CSV table of C-alpha atoms and ligand atoms in Angstrom, one decimal:
chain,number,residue,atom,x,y,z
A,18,UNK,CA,157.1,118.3,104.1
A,19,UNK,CA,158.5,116.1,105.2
A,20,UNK,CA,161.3,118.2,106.4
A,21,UNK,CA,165.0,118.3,105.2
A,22,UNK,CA,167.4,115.6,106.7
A,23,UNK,CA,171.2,116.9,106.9
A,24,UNK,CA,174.5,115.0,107.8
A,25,UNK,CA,177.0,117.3,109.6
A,26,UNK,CA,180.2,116.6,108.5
A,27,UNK,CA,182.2,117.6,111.7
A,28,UNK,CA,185.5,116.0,112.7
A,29,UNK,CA,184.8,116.8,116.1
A,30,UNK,CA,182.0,114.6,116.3
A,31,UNK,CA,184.4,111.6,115.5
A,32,UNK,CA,182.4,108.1,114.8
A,33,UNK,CA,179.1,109.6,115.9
A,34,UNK,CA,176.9,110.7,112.7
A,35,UNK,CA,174.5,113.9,113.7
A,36,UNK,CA,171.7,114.6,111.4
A,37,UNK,CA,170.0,117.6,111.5
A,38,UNK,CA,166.2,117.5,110.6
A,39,UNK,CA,165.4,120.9,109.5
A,40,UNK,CA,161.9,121.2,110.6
A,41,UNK,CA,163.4,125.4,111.1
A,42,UNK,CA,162.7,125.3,107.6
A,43,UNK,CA,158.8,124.1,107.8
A,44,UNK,CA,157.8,127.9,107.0
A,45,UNK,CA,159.6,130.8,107.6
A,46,UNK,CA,156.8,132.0,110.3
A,47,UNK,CA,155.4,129.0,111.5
A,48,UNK,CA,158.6,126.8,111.6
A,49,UNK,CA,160.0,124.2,113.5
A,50,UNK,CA,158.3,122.2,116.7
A,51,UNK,CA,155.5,125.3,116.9
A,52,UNK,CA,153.7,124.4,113.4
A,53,UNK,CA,154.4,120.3,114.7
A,54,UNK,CA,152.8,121.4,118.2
A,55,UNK,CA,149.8,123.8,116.2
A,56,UNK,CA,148.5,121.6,113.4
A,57,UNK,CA,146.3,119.3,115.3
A,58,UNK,CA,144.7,122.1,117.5
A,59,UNK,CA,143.8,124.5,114.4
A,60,UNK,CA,140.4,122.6,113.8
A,61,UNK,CA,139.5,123.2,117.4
A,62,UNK,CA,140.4,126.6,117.1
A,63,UNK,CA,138.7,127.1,113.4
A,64,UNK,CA,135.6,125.7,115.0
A,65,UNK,CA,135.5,128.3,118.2
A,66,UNK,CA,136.1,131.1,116.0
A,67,UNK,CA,138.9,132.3,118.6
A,68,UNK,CA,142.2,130.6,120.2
A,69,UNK,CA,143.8,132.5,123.4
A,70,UNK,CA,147.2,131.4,124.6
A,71,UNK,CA,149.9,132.4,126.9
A,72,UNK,CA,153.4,133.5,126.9
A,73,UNK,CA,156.3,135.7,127.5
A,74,UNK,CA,157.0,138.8,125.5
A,75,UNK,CA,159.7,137.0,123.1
A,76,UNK,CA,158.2,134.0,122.9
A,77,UNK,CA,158.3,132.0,119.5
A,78,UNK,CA,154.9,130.2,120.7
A,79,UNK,CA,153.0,133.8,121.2
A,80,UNK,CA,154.8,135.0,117.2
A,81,UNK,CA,153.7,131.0,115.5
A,82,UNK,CA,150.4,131.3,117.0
A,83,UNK,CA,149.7,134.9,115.6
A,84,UNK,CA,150.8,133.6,112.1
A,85,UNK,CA,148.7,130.7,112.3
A,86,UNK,CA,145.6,132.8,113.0
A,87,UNK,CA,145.8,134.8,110.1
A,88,UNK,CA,146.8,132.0,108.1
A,89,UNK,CA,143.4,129.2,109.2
A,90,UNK,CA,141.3,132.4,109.7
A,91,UNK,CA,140.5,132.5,113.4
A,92,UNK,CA,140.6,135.0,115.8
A,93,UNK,CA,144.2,135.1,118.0
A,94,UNK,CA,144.1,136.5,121.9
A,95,UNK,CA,148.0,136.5,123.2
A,96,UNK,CA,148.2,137.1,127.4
A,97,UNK,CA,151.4,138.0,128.1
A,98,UNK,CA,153.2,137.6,131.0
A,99,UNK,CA,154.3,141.6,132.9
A,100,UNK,CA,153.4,145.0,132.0
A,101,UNK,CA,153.3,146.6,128.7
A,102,UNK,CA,156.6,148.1,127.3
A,103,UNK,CA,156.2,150.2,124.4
A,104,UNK,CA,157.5,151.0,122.0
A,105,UNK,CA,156.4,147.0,121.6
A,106,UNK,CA,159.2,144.5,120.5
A,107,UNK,CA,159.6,143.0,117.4
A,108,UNK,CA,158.0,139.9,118.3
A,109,UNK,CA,154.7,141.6,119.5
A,110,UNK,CA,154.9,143.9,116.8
A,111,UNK,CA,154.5,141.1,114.7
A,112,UNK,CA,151.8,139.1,116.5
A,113,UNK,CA,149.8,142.9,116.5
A,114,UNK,CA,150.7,142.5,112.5
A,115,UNK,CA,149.1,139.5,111.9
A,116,UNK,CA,146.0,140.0,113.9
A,117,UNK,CA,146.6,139.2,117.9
A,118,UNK,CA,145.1,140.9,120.0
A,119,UNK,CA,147.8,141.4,122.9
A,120,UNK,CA,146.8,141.6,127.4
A,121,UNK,CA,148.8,141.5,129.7
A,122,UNK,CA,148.7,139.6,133.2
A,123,UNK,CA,150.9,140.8,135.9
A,124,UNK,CA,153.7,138.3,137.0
A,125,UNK,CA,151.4,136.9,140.5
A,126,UNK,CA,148.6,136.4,138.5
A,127,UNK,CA,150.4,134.8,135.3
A,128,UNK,CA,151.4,132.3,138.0
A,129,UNK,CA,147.6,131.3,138.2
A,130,UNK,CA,147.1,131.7,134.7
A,131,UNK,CA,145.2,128.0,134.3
A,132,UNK,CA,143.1,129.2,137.5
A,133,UNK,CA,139.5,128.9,136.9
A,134,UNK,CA,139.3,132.6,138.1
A,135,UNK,CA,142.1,134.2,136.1
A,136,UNK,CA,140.0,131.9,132.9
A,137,UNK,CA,136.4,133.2,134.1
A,138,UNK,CA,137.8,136.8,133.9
A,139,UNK,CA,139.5,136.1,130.5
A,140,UNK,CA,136.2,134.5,129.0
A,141,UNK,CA,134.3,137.5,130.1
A,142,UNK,CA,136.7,140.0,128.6
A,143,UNK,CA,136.8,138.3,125.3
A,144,UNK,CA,134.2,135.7,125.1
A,145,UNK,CA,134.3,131.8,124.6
A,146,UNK,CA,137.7,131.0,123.3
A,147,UNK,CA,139.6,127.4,122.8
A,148,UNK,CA,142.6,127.7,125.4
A,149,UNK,CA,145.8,126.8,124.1
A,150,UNK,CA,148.4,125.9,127.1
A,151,UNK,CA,151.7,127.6,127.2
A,152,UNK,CA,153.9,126.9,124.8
A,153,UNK,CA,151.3,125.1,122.9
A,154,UNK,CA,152.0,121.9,124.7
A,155,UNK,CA,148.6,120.2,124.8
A,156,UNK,CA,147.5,116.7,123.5
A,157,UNK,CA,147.7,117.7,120.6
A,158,UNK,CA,150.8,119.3,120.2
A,159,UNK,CA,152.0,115.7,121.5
A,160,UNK,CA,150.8,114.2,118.8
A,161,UNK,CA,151.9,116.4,116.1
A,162,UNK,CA,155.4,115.9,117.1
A,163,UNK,CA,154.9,112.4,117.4
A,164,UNK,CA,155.1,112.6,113.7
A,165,UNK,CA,158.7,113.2,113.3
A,166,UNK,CA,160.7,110.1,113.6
A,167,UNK,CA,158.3,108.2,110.8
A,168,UNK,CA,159.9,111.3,108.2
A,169,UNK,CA,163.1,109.2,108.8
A,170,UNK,CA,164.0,107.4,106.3
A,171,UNK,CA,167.1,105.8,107.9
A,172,UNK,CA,168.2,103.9,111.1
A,173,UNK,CA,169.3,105.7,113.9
A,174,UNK,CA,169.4,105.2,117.8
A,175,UNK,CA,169.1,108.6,119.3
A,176,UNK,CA,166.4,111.4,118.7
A,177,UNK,CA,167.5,114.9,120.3
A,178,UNK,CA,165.6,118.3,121.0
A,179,UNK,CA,165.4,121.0,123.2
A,180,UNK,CA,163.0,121.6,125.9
A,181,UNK,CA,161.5,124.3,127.0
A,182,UNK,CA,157.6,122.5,128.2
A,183,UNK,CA,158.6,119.0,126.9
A,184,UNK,CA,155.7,118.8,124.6
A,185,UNK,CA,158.0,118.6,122.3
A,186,UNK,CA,160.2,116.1,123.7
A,187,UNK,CA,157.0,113.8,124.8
A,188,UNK,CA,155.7,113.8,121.4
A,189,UNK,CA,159.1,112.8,119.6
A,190,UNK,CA,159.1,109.8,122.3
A,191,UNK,CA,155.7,109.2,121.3
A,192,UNK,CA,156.5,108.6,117.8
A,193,UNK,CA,159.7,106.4,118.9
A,194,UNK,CA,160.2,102.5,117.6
A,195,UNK,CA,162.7,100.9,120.0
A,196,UNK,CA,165.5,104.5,119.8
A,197,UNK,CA,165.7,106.8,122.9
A,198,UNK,CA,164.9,110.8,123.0
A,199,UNK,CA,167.0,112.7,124.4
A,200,UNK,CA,166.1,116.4,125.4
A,201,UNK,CA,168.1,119.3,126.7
A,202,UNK,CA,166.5,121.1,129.4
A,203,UNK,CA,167.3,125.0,128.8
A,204,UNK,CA,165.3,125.6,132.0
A,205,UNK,CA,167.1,125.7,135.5
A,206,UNK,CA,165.4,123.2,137.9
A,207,UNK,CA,164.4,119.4,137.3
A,208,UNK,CA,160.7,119.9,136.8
A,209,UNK,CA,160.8,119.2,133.6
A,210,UNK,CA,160.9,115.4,134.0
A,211,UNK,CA,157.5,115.7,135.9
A,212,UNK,CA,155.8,117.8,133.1
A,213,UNK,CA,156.9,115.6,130.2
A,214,UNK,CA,155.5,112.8,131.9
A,215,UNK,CA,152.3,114.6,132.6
A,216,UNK,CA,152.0,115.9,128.8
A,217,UNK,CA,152.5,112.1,127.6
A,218,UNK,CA,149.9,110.6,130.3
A,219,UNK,CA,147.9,113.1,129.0
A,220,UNK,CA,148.4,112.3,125.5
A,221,UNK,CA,148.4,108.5,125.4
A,222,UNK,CA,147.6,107.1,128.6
A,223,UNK,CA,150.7,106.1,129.8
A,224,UNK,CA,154.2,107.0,130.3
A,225,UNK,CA,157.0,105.6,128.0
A,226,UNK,CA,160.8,104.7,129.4
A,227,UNK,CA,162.5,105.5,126.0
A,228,UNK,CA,163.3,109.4,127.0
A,229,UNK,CA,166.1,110.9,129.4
A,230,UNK,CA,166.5,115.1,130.2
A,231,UNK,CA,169.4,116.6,130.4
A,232,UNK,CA,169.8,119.7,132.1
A,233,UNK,CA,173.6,120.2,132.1
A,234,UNK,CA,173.5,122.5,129.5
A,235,UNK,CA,171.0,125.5,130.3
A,236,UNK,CA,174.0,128.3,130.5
A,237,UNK,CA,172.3,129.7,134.0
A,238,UNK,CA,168.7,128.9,132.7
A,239,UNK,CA,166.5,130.0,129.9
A,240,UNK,CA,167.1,133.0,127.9
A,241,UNK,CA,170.8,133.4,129.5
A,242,UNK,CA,174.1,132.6,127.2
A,243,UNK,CA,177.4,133.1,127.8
A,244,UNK,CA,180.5,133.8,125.6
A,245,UNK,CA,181.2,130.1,125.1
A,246,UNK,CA,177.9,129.4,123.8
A,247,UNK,CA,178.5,132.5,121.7
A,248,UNK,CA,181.5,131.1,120.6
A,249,UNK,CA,180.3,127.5,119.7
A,250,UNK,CA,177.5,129.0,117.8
A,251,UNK,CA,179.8,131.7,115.6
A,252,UNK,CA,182.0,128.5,114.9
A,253,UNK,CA,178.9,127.1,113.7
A,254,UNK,CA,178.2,129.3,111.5
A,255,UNK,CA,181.5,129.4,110.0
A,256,UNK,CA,181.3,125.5,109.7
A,257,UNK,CA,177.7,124.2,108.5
A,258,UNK,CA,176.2,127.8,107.5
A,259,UNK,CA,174.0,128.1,109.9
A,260,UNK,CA,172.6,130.5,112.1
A,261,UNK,CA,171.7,128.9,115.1
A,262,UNK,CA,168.6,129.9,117.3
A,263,UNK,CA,170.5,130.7,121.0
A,264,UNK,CA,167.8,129.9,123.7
A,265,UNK,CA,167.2,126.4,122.7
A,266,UNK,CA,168.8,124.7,118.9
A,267,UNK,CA,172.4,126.0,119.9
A,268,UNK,CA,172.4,124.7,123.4
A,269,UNK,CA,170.9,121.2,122.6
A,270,UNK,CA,174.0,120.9,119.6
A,271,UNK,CA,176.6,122.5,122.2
A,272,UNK,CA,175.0,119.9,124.8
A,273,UNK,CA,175.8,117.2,121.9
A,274,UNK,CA,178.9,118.2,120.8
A,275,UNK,CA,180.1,118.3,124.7
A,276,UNK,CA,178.6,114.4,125.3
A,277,UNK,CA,180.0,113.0,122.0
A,278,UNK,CA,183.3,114.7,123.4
A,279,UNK,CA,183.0,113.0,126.7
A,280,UNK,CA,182.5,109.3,125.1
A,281,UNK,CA,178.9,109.6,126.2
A,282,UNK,CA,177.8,108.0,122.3
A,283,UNK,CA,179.1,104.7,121.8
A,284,UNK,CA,181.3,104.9,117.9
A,285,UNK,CA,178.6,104.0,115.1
A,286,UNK,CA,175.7,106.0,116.9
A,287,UNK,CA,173.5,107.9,114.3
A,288,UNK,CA,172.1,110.8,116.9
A,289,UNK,CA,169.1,113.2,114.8
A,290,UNK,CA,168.7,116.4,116.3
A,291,UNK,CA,165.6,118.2,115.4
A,292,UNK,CA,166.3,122.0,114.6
A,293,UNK,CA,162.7,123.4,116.3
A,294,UNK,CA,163.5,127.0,115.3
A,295,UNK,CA,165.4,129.6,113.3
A,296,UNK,CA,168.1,131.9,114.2
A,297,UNK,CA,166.4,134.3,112.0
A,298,UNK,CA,164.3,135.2,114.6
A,299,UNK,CA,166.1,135.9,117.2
A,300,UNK,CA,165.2,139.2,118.9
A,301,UNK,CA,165.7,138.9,122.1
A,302,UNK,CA,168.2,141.0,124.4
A,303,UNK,CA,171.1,138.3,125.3
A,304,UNK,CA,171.7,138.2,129.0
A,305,UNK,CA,175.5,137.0,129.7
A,306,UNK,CA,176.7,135.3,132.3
A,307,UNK,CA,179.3,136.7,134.0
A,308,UNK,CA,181.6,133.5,134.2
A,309,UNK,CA,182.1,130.7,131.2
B,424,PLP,C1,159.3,126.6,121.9
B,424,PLP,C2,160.6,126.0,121.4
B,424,PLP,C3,161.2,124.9,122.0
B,424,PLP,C4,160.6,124.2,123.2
B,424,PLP,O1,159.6,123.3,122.9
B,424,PLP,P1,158.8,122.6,124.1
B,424,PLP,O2,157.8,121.8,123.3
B,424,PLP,O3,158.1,123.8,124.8
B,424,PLP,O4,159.7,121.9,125.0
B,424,PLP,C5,162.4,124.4,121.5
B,424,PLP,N1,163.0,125.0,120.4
B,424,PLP,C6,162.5,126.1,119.9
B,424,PLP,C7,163.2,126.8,118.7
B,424,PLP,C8,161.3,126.7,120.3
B,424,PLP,O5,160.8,127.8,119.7
């Protein structure tokens, strides 16, 4: 730390300058936005003895979390959202690896996961835990990502991530000095404004104006892809070298590379694009869309 910053040297992009800040490189099993988003809760779990946290059965929150137990020493409890499939996938596979112990809520009662029923039945199954939110987006996790734009050493006007919660995104706005955030929404549906505003009310106390979502660029909503994005993110790796991760770091660049295209960056704009996650651990079956 602090994490790598790249120029991309990319004709396409014209007079805009894209950096990449490689946080994907933080660790290789606790990278990117989920060690940013863990830090600041592992005293809390350390002190319990036990974390439990939701997610679904490919999600990089639910495989950081399992590393982070076995590396702090405390106790990991993953709820995952549907039934059991076994042979288990690589990603709970791994969590089981490293410690977890895996449940499983059905999808109706996932829905009321934060229910204080669905948590009195948890904390009599396993016994007093520290509950860590979906995703990892807490207060906490708002402030650790808060702590990106002071690792740049350099003027620049635009900060840009991809959303899944918006923890992420309302902790990079957090750490902001007069730039803007801009996130890319890989969800279908414009909650997401709501739930970033929430996450930074909680976390400060107030709501800051320097952050915009974008949600052009979801290819038909999370975990879809279709063969352009396939396309954009083979060309990539031709180009820079880099494998990017599909369900959130290559749609925020394709989203990038599509606005700098439209004139949507004024020439001279520096734009830093955090790179939350790895390609490397992509495991997850792609859904296509039939059409783009
Ligand atoms: C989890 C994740 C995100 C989404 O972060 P939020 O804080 O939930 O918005 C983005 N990129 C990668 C690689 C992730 O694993």
């Amino acid at each position: 730390m602090p994490s790598p910053l790249v120029r991309l040297h990319d004709a396409r992009l014209g007079d805009v300058r894209l950096v990449l800040k490689r946080d994907d490189l933080i660790h290789p099993d606790l990278p990117g936005n989920k060690w940013r988003k863990l830090k600041h809760n592992i005293p809390a779990a350390q002190a319990m003895g036990t974390l439990l946290t939701f997610g679904g059965a490919y999600s990089n929150h639910i495989r950081a979390t399992a590393t982070a137990g076995r590396l702090y020493g405390f106790r990991t409890i993953g709820v995952i959202r549907g039934e059991e499939h076994l042979p288990l996938n690589p990603v709970l596979t791994y969590a089981v690896e490293q410690g977890m112990t895996l449940t499983y809520l059905d999808r109706e009662t996932y829905r009321r996961k934060t229910s204080p029923e669905v948590v009195a039945d948890l904390r009599n199954r396993f016994g007093e835990f520290f509950l860590l939110p979906e995703g990892g987006s807490n207060a906490e996790a708002v402030r650790g990502c808060s702590e990106v734009p002071a690792e740049i050493d350099f003027d620049f006007d635009v900060i840009a991530c991809a959303c899944g919660t918006g923890g992420t995104l309302a902790g990079l706005s957090a750490g902001l000095k007069g730039q803007r955030a801009l996130g890319f929404s890989v969800l279908k549906g414009g909650f997401l404004t709501a739930e970033v505003a929430r996450l930074q009310q909680a976390a400060l106390g107030t709501v800051r104006r320097n952050w915009t979502v974008n949600d052009e660029f979801h290819f038909g909503g999370y975990a879809r892809r279709t063969t352009a994005l396939d396309g954009f993110i083979a060309d990539f790796r031709d180009r820079h070298g880099l494998a990017l991760d599909w369900v959130y770091v290559a749609k925020m660049l394709f989203g990038l590379y599509a606005l700098t295209a439209r004139g949507a960056f004024a020439a001279g704009t520096t734009v830093v694009a955090v790179v939350t996650g790895s390609g490397e651990w992509d495991s997850r079956p792609a859904a296509h869309n039939s059409q783009g």
